[in-house]
PDB file of C-alpha atoms in Angstrom:
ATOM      1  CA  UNK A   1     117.736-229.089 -57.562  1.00 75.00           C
ATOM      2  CA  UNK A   2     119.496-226.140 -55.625  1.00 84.00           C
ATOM      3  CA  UNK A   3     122.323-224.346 -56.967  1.00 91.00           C
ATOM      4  CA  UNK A   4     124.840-223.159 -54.605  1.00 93.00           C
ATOM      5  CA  UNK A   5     125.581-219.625 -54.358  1.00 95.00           C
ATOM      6  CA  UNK A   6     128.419-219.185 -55.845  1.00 94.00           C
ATOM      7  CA  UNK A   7     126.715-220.874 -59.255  1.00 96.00           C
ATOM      8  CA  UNK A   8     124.537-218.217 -58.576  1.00 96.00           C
ATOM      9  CA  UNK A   9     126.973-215.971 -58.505  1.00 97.00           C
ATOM     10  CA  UNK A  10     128.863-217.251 -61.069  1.00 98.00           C
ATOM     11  CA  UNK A  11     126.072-217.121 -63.368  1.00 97.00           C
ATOM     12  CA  UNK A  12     125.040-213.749 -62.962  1.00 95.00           C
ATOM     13  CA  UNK A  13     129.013-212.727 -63.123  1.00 97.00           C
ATOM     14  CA  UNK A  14     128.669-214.465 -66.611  1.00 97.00           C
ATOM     15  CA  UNK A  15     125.679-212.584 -68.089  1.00 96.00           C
ATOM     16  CA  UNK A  16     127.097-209.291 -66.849  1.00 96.00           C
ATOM     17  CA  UNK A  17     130.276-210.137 -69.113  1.00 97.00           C
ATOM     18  CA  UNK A  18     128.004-211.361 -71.358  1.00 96.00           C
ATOM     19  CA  UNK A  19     126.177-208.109 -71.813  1.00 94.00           C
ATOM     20  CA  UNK A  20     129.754-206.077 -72.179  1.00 88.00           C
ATOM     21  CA  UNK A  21     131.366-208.759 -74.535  1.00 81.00           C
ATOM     22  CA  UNK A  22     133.517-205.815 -75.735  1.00 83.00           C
ATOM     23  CA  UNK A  23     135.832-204.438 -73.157  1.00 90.00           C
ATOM     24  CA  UNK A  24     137.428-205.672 -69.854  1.00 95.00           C
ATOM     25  CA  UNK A  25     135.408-205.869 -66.407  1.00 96.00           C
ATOM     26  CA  UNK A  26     137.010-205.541 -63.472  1.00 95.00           C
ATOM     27  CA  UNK A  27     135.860-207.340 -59.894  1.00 95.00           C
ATOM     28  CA  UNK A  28     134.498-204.689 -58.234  1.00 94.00           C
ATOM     29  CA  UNK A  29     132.370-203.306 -61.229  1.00 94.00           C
ATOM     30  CA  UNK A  30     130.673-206.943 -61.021  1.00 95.00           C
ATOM     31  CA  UNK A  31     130.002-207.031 -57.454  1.00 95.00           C
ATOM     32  CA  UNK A  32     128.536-203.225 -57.409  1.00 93.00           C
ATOM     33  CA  UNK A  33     126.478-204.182 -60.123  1.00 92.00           C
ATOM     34  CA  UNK A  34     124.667-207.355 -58.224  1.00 91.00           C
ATOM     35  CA  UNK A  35     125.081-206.055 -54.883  1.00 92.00           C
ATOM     36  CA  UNK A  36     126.952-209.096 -53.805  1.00 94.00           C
ATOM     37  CA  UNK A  37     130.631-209.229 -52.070  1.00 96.00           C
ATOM     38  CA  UNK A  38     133.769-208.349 -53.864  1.00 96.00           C
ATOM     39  CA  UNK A  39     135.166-211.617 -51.984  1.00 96.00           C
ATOM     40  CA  UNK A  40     132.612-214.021 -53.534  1.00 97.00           C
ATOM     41  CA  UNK A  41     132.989-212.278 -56.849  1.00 97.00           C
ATOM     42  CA  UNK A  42     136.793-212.712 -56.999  1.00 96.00           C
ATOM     43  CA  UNK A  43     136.604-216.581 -55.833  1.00 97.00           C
ATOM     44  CA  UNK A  44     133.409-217.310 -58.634  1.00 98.00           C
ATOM     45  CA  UNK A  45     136.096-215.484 -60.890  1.00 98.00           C
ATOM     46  CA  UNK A  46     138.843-217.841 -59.794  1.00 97.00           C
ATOM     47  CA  UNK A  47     137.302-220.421 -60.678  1.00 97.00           C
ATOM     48  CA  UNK A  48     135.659-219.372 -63.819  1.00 98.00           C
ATOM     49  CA  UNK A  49     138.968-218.389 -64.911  1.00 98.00           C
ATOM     50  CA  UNK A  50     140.372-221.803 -64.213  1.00 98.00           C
ATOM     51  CA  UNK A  51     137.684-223.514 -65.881  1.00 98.00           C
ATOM     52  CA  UNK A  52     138.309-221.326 -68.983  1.00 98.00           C
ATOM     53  CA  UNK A  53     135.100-220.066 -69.310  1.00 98.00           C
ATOM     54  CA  UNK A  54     136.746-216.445 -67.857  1.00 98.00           C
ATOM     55  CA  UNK A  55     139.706-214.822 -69.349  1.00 97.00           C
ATOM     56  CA  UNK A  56     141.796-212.117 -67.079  1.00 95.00           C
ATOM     57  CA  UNK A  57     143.976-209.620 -67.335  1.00 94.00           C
ATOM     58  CA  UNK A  58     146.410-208.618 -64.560  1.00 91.00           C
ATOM     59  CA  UNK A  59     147.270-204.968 -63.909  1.00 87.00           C
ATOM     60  CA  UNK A  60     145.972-201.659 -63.378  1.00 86.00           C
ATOM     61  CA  UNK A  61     143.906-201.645 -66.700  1.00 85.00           C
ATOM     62  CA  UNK A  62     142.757-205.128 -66.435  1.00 90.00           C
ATOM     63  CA  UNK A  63     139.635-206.693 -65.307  1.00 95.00           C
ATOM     64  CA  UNK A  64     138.127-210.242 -66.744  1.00 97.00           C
ATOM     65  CA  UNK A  65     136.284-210.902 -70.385  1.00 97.00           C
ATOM     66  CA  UNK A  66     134.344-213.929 -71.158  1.00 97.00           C
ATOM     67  CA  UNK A  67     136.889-216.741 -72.857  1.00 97.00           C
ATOM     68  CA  UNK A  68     134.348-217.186 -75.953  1.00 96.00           C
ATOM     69  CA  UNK A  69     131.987-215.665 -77.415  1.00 96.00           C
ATOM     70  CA  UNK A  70     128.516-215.564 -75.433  1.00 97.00           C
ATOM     71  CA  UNK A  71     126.820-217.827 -78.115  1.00 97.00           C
ATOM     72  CA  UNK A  72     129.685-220.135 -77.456  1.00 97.00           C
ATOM     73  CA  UNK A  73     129.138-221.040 -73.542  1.00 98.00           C
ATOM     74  CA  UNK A  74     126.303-223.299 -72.560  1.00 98.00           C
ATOM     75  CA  UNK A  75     124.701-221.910 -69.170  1.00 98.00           C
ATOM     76  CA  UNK A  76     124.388-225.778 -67.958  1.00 97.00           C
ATOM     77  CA  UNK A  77     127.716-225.923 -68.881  1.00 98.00           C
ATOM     78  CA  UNK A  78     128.553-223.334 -66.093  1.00 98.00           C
ATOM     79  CA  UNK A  79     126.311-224.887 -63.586  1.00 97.00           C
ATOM     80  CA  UNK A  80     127.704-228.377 -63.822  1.00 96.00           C
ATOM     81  CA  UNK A  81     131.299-226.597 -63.708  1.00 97.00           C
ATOM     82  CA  UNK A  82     130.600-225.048 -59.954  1.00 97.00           C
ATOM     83  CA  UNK A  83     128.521-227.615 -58.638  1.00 95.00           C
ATOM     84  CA  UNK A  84     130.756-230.066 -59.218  1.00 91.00           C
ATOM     85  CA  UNK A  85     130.216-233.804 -59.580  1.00 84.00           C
ATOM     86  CA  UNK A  86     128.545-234.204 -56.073  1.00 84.00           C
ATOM     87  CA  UNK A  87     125.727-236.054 -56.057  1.00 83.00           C
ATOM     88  CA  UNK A  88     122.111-234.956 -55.045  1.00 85.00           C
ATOM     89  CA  UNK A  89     122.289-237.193 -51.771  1.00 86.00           C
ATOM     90  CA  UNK A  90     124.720-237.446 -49.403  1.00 86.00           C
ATOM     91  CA  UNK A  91     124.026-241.771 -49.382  1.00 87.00           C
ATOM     92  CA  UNK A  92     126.992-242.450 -46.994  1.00 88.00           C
ATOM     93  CA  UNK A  93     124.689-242.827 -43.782  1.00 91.00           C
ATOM     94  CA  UNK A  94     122.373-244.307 -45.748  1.00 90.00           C
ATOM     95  CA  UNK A  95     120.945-247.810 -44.079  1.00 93.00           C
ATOM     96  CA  UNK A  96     120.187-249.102 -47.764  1.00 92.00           C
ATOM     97  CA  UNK A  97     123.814-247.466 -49.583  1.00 89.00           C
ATOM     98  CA  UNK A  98     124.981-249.222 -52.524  1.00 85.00           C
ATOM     99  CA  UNK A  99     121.546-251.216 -52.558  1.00 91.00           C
ATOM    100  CA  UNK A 100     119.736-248.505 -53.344  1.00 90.00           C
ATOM    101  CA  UNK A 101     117.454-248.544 -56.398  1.00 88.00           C
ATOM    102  CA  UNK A 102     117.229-244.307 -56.790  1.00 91.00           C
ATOM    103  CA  UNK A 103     120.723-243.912 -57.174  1.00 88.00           C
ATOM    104  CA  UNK A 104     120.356-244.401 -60.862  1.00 90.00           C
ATOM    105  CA  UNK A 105     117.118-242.358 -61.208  1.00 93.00           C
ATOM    106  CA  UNK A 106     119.320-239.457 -59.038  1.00 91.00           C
ATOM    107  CA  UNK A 107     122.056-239.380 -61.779  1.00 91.00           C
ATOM    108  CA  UNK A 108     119.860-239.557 -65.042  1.00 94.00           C
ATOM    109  CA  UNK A 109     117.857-236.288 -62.941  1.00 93.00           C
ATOM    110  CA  UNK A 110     120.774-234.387 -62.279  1.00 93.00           C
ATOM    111  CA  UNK A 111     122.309-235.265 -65.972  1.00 94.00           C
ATOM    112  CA  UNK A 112     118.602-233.565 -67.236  1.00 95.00           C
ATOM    113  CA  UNK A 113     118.588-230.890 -65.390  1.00 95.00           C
ATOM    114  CA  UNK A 114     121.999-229.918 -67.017  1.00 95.00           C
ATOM    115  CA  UNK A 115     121.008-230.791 -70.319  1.00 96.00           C
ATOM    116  CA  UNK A 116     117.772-228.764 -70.112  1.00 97.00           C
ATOM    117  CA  UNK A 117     120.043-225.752 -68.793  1.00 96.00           C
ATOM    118  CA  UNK A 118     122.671-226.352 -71.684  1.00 97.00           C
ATOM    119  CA  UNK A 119     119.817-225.573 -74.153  1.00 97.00           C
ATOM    120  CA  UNK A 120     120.296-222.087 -73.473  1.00 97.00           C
ATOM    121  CA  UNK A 121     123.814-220.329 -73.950  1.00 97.00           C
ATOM    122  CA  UNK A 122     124.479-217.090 -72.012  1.00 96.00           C
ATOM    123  CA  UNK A 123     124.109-214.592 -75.255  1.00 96.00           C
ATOM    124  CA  UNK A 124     120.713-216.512 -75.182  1.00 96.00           C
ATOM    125  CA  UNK A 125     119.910-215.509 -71.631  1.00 94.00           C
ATOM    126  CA  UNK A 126     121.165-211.857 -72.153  1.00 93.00           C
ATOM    127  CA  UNK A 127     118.197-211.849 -74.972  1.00 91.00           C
ATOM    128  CA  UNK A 128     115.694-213.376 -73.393  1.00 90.00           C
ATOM    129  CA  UNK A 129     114.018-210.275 -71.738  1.00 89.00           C
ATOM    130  CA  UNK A 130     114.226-206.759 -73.441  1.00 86.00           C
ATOM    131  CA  UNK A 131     115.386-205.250 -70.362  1.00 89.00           C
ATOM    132  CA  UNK A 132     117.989-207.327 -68.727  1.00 88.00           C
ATOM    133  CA  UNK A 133     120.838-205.492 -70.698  1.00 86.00           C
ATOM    134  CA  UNK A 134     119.899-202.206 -69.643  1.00 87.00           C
ATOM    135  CA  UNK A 135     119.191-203.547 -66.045  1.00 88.00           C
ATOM    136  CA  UNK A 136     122.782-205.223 -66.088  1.00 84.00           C
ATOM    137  CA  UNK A 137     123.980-201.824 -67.589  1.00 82.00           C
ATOM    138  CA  UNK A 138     122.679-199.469 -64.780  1.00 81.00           C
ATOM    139  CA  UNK A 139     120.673-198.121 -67.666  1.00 73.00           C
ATOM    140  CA  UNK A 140     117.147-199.526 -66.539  1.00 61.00           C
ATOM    141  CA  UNK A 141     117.630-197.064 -63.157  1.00 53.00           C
ATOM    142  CA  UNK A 142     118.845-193.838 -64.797  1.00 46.00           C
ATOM    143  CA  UNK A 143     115.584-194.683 -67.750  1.00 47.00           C
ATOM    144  CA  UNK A 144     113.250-195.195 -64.869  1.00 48.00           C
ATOM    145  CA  UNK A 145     114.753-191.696 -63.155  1.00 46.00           C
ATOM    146  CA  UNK A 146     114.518-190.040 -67.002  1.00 49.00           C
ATOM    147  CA  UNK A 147     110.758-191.303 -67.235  1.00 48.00           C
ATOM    148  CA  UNK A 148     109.774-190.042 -63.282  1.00 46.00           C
ATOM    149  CA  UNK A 149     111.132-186.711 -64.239  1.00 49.00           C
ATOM    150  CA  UNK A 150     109.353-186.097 -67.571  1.00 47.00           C
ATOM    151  CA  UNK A 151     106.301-187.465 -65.676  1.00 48.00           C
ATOM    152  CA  UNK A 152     106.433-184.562 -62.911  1.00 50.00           C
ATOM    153  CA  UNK A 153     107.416-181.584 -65.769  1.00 47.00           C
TER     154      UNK A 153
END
């Protein structure tokens, strides 16, 4: 299965909040931070908001805050939010639509490959690899900088 973009997007816009759990992000921050458009970011926002996965704040001093806890929001969860409930195939030119014996099989994949993502929740992700807090962080860079010049002293 491909995810779309903006689940990309979405997803990594999640772990970043996941990492910083306690203060407000704001848009921009998050798109620096991936390298991806401060457009895209504030529509995957949007919509995370909406879906109440996201919390925001208006204002000068706002930004957007995970809804729940990390350990609270299931990553297939998120997935199956963006994507939508489209199905894998577009059937409707189909010579054999609505007689089809994959439909079925189609569904049941799609419903798996949520499930096996919902096994993991985004404080889970944030874990996973030692690094990928300092990486979301900037910290992984100004470390790797740190390291280089000890190395040349």
């Amino acid at each position: 299965m491909n995810l779309s973009k903006f689940t990309d997007y979405a997803l990594r816009t999640s772990l970043y909040l996941a990492a910083q759990e306690d203060r407000l992000v704001s848009i921009s921050e998050i798109a620096a931070a991936h390298r991806v458009p401060q457009s895209s970011v504030m529509k995957v926002v949007n919509l995370l908001v909406d879906g109440g996965f996201l919390a925001s704040t208006r204002g000068r001093a706002g930004g957007v805050r995970l809804a729940k806890p990390a350990a609270d929001l299931r990553v297939g969860d998120i997935a199956r939010y963006m994507e939508g409930d489209t199905p894998l195939v577009d059937c409707t030119s189909c010579v054999i639509q609505g007689a089809c014996g994959l439909v079925r099989a189609l569904y049941e994949a799609k419903d798996a490959f949520y499930a096996s993502l919902n096994r993991f929740t985004l404080a889970e992700a944030v874990r996973a690899h030692p690094r990928t807090v300092d990486i979301l962080l900037g910290r992984a860079a100004v470390g790797a900088a740190k390291g280089a010049e000890r190395a040349e002293s």
